[in-house]
Structure formats: C-alpha cells, structure tokens
PDB file of N, CA and C in Angstrom:
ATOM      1  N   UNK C   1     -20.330 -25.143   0.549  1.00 57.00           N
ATOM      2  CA  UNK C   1     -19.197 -24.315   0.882  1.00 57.00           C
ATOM      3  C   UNK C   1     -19.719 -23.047   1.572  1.00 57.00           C
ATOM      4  N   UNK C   2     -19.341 -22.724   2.744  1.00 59.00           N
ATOM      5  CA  UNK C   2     -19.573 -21.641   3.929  1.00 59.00           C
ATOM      6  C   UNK C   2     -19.498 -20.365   3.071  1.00 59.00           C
ATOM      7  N   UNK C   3     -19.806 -19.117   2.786  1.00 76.00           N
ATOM      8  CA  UNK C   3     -19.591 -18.048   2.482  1.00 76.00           C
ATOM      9  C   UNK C   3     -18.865 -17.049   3.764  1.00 76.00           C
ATOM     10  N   UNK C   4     -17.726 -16.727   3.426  1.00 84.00           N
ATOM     11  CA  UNK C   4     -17.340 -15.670   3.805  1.00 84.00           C
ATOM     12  C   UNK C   4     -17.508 -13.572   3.954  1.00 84.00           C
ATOM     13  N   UNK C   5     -17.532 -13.507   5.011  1.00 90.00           N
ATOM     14  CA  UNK C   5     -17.722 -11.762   4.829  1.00 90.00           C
ATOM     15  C   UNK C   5     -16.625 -10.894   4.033  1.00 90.00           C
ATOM     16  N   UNK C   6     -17.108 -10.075   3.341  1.00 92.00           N
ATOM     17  CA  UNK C   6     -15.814  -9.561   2.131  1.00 92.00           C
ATOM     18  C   UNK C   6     -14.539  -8.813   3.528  1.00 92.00           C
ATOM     19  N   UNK C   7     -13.682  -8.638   2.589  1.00 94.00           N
ATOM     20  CA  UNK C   7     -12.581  -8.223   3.072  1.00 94.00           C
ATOM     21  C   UNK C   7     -13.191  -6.495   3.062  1.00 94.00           C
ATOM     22  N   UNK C   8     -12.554  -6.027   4.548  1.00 94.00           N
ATOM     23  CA  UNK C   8     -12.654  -4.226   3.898  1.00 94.00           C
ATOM     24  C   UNK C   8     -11.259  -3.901   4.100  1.00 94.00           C
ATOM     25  N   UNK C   9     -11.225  -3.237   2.660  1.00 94.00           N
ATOM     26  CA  UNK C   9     -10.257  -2.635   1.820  1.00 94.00           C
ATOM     27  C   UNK C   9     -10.360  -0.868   1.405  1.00 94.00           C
ATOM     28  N   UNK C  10      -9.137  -0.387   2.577  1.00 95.00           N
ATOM     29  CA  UNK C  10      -9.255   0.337   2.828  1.00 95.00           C
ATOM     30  C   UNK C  10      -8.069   1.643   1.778  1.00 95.00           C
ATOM     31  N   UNK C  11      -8.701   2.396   0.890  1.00 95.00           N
ATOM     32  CA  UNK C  11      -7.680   3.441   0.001  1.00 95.00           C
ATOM     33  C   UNK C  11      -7.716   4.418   1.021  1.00 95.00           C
ATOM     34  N   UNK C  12      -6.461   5.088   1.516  1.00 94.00           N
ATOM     35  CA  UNK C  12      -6.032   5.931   2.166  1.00 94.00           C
ATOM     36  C   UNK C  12      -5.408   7.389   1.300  1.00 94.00           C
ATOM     37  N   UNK C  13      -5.891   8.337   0.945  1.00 92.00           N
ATOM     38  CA  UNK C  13      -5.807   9.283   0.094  1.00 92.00           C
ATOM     39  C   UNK C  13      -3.973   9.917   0.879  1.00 92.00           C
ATOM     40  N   UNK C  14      -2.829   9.554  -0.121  1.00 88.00           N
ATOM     41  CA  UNK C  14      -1.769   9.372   0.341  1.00 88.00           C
ATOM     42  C   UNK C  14      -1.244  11.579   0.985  1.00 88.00           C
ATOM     43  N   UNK C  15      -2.271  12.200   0.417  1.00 85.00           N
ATOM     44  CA  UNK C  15      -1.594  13.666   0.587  1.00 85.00           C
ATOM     45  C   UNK C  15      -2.938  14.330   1.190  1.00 85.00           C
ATOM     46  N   UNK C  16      -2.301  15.709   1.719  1.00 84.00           N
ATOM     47  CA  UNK C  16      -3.729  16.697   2.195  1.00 84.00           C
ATOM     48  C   UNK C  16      -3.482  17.851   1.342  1.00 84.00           C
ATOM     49  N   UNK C  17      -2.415  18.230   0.454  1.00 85.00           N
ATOM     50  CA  UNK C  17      -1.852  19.080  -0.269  1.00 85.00           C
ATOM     51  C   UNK C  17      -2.735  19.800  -1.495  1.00 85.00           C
ATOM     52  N   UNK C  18      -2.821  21.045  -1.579  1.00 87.00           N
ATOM     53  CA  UNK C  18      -3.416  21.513  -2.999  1.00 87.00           C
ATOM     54  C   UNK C  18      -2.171  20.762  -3.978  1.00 87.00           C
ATOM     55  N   UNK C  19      -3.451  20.204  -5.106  1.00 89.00           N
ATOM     56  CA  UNK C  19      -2.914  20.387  -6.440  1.00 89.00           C
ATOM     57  C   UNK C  19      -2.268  18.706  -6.370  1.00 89.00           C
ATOM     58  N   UNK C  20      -2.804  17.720  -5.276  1.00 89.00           N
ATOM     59  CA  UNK C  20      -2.410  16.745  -5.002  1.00 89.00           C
ATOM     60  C   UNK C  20      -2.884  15.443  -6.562  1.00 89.00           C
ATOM     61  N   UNK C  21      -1.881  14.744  -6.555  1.00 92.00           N
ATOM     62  CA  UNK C  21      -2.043  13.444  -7.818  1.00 92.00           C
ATOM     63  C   UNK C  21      -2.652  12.287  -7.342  1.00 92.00           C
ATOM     64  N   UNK C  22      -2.933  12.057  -6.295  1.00 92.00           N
ATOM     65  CA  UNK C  22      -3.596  10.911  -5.512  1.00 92.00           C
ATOM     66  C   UNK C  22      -4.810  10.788  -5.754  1.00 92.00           C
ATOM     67  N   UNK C  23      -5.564  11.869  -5.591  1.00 93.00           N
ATOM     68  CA  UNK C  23      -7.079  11.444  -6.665  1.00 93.00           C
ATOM     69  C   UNK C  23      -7.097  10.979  -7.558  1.00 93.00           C
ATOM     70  N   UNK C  24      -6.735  11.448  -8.451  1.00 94.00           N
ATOM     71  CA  UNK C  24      -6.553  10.425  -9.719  1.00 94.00           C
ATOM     72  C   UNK C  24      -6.424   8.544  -9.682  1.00 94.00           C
ATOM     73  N   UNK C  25      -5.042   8.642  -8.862  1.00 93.00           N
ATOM     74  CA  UNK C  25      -5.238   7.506  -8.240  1.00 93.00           C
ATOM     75  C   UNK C  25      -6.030   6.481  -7.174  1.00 93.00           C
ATOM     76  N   UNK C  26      -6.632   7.158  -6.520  1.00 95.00           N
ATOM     77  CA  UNK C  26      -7.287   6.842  -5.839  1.00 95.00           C
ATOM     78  C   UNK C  26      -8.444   6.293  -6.558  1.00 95.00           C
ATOM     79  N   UNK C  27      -9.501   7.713  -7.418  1.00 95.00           N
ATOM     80  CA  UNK C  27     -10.072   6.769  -8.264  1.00 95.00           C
ATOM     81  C   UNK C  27     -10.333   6.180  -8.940  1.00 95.00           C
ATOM     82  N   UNK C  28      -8.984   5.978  -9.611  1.00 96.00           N
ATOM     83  CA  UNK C  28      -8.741   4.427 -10.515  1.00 96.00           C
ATOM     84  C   UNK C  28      -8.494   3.472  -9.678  1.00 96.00           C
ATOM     85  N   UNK C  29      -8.215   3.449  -8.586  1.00 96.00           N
ATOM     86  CA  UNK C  29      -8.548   1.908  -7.801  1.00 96.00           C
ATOM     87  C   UNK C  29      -9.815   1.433  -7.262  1.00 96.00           C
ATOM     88  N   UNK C  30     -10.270   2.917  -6.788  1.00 96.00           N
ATOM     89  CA  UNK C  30     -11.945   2.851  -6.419  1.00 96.00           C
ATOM     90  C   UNK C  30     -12.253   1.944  -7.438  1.00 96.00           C
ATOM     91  N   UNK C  31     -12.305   2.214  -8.637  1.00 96.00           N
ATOM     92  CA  UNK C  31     -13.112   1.795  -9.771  1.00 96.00           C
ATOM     93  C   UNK C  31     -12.935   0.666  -9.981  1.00 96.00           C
ATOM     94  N   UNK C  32     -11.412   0.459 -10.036  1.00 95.00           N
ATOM     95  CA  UNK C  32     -11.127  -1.086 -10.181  1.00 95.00           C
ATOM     96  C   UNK C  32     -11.763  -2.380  -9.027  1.00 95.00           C
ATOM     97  N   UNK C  33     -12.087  -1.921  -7.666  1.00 95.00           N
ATOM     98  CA  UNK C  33     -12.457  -2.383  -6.737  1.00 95.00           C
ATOM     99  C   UNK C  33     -13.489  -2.278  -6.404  1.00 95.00           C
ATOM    100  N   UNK C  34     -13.949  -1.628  -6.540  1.00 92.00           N
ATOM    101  CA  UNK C  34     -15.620  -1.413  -6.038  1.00 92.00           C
ATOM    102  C   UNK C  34     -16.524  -2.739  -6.696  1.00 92.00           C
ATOM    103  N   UNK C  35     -16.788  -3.006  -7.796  1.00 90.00           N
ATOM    104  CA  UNK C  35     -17.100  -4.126  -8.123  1.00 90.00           C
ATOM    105  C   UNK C  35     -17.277  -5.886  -8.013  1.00 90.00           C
ATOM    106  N   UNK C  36     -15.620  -5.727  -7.396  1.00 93.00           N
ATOM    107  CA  UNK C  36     -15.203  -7.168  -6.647  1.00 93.00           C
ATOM    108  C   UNK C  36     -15.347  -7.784  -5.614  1.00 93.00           C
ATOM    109  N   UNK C  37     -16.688  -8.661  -5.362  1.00 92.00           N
ATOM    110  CA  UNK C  37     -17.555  -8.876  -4.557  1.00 92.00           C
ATOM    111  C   UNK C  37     -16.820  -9.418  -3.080  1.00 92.00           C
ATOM    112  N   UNK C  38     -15.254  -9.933  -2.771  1.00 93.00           N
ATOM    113  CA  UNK C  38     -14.487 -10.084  -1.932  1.00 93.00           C
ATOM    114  C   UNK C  38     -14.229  -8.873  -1.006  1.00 93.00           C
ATOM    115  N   UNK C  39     -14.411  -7.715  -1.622  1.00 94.00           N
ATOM    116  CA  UNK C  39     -13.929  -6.707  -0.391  1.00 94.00           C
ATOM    117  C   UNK C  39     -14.933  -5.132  -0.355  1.00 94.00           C
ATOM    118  N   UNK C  40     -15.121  -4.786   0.396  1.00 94.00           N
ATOM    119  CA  UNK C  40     -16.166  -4.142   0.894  1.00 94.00           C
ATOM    120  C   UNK C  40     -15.043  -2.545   0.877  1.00 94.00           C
ATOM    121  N   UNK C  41     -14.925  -1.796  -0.250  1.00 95.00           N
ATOM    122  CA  UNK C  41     -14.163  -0.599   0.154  1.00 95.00           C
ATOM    123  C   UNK C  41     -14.365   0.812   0.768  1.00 95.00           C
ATOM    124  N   UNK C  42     -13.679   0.854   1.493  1.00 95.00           N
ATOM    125  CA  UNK C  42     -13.648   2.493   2.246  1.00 95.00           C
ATOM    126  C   UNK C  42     -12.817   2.999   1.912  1.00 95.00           C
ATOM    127  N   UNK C  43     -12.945   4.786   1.381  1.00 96.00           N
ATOM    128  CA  UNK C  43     -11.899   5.544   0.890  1.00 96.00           C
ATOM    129  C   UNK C  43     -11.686   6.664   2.589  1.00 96.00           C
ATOM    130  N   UNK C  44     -10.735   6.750   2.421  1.00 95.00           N
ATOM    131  CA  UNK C  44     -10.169   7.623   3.412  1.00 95.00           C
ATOM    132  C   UNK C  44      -9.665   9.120   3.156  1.00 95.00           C
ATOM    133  N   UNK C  45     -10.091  10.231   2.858  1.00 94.00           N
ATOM    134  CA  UNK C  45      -9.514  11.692   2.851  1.00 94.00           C
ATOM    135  C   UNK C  45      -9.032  12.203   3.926  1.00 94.00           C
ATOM    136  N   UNK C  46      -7.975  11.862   3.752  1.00 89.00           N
ATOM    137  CA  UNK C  46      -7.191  13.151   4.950  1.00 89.00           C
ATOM    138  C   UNK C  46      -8.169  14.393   5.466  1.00 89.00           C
ATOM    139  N   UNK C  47      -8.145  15.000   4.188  1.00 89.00           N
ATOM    140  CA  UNK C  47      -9.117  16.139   4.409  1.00 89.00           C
ATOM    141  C   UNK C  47     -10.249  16.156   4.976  1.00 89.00           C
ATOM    142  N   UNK C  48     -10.892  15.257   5.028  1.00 92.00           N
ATOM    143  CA  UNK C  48     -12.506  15.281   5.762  1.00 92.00           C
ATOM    144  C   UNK C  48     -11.960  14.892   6.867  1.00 92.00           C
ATOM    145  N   UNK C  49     -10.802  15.476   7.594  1.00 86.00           N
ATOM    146  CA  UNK C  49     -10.637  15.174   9.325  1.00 86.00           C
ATOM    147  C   UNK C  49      -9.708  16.156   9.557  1.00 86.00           C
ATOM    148  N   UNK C  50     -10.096  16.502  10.673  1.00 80.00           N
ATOM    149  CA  UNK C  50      -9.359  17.843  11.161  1.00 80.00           C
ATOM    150  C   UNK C  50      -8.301  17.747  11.794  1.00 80.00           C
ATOM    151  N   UNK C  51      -7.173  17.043  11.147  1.00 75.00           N
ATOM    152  CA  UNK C  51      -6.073  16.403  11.395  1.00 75.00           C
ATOM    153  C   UNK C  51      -4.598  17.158  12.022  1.00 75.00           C
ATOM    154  N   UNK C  52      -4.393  17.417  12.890  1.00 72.00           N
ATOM    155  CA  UNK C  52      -3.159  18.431  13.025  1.00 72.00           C
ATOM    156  C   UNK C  52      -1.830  17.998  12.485  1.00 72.00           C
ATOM    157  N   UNK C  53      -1.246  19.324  12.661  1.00 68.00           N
ATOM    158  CA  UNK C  53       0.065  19.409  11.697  1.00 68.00           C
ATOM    159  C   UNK C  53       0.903  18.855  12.632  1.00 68.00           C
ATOM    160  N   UNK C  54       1.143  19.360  13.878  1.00 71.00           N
ATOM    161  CA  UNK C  54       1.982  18.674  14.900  1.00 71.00           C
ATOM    162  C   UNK C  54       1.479  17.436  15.907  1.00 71.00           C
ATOM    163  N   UNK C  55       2.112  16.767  16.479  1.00 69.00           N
ATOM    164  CA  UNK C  55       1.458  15.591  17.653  1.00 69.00           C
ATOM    165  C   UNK C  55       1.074  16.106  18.791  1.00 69.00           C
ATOM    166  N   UNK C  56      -0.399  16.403  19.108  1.00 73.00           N
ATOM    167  CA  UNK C  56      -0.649  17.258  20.354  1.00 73.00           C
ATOM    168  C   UNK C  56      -0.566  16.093  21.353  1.00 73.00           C
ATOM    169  N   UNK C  57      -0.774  16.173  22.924  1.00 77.00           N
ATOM    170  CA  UNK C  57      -0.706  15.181  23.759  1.00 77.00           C
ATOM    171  C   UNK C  57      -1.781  14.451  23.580  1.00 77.00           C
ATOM    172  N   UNK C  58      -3.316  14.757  23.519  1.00 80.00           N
ATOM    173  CA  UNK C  58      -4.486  14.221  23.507  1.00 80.00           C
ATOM    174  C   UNK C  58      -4.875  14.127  21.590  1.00 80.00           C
ATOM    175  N   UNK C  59      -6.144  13.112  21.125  1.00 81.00           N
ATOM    176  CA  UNK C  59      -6.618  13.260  20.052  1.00 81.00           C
ATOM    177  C   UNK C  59      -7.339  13.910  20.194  1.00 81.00           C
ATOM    178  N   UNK C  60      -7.689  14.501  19.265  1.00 85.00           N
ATOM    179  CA  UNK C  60      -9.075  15.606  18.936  1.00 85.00           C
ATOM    180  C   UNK C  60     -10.403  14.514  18.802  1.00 85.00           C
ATOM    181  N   UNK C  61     -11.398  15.056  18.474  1.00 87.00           N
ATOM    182  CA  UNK C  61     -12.870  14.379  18.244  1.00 87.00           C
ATOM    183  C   UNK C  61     -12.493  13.769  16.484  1.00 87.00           C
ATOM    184  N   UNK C  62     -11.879  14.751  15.831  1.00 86.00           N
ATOM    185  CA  UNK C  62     -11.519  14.158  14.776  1.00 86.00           C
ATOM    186  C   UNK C  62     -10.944  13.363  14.331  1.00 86.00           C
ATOM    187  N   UNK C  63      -9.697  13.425  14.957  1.00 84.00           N
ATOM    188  CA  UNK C  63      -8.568  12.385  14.960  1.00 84.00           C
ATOM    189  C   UNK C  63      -9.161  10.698  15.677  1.00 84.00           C
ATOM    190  N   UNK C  64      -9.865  10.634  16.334  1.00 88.00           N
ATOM    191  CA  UNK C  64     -10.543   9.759  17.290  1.00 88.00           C
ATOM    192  C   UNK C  64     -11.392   9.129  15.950  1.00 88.00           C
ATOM    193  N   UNK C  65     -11.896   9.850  15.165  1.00 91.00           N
ATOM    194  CA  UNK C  65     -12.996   9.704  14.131  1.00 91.00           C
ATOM    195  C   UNK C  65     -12.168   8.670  13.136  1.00 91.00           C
ATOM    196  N   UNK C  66     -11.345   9.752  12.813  1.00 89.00           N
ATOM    197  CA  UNK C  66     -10.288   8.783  11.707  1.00 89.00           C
ATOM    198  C   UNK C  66      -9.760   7.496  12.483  1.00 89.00           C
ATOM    199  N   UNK C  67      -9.227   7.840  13.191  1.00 90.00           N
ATOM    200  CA  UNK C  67      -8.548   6.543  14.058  1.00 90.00           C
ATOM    201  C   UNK C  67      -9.779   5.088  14.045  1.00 90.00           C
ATOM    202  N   UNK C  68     -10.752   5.251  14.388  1.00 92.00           N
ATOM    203  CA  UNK C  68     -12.060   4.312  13.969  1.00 92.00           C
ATOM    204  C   UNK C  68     -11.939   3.921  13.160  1.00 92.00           C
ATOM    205  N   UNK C  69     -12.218   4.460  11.956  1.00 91.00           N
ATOM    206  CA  UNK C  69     -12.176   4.555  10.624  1.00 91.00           C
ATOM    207  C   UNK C  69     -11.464   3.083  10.140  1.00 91.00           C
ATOM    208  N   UNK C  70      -9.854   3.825  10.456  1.00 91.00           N
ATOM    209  CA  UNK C  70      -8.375   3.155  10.071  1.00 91.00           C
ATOM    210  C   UNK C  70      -9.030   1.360  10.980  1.00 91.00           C
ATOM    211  N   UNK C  71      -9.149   1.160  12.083  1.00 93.00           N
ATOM    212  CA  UNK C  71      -9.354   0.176  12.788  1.00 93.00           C
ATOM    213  C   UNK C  71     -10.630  -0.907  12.171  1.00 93.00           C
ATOM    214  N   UNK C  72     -11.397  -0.146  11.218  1.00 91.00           N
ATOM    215  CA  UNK C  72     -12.319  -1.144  10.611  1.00 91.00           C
ATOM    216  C   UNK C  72     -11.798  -1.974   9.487  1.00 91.00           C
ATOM    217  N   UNK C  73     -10.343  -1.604   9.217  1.00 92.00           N
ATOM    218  CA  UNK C  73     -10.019  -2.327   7.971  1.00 92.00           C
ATOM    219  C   UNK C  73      -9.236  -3.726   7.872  1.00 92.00           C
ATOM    220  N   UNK C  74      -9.196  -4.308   7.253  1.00 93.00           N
ATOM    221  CA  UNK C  74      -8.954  -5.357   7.230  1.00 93.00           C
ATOM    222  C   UNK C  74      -7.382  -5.074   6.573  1.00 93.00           C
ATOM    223  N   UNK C  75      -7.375  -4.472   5.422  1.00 91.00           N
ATOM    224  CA  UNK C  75      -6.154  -4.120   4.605  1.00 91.00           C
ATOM    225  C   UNK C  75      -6.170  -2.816   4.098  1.00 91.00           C
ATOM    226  N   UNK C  76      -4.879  -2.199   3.956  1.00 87.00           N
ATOM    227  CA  UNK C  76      -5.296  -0.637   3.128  1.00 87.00           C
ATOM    228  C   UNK C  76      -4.276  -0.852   1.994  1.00 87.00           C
TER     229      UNK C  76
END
C-alpha cells in the first residue's frame, strides 16, 4: 500500500484583539493535532503580519507573506 504525504492543516488564530480567547483555543487543537501523523500543522497569527485595517490597492510584503502561507494549506 503506497504511502501518502500528510495533509497540511492549517489553525488560523480567529482575532488580532487584546485580551483575545482564541489562544486558548488554538492551543488545544495544536495539541490535539500535532501528534496525528496524517496532517502536517501550521498555526497562523494574525499578529505576526503586518496586516492592514483597511483594503489598500496593492499588498504589502506582509500581506504577500501571509497570503503564501494561507496557499500552502490543504485545509484550515
């Protein structure tokens, strides 16, 4: 039987907000997933990208960064 490449499974940290509840959650799924040899996970922080508040015409270097990011996943 052929072996397959894991799935990447992608947690998207749902807020950029002080005082946000999504960590928590976040890493109780980390935890739950990280282990399960089917999917290969990437966590995503808003925060580690210099994300603007409004839609400028062009992406930034950052936004370009994340946008990568988002495109390696298989599922989030």
């Amino acid at each position: 039987m052929a072996t397959r490449d894991p799935l990447t499974l992608t947690l998207v940290y749902g807020s950029t907000r002080e005082g946000r509840l999504c960590d928590t959650l976040v890493n109780w799924a980390a935890e739950q997933i990280r282990d399960v040899p089917d999917f290969a996970l990437q966590v995503i922080d808003p925060r580690d990208f210099d994300v603007p508040a409004d839609f400028p015409n062009a992406a930034s270097a950052s936004v370009r960064q994340l946008q990568n990011r988002l495109t390696k996943a298989d599922a989030f």
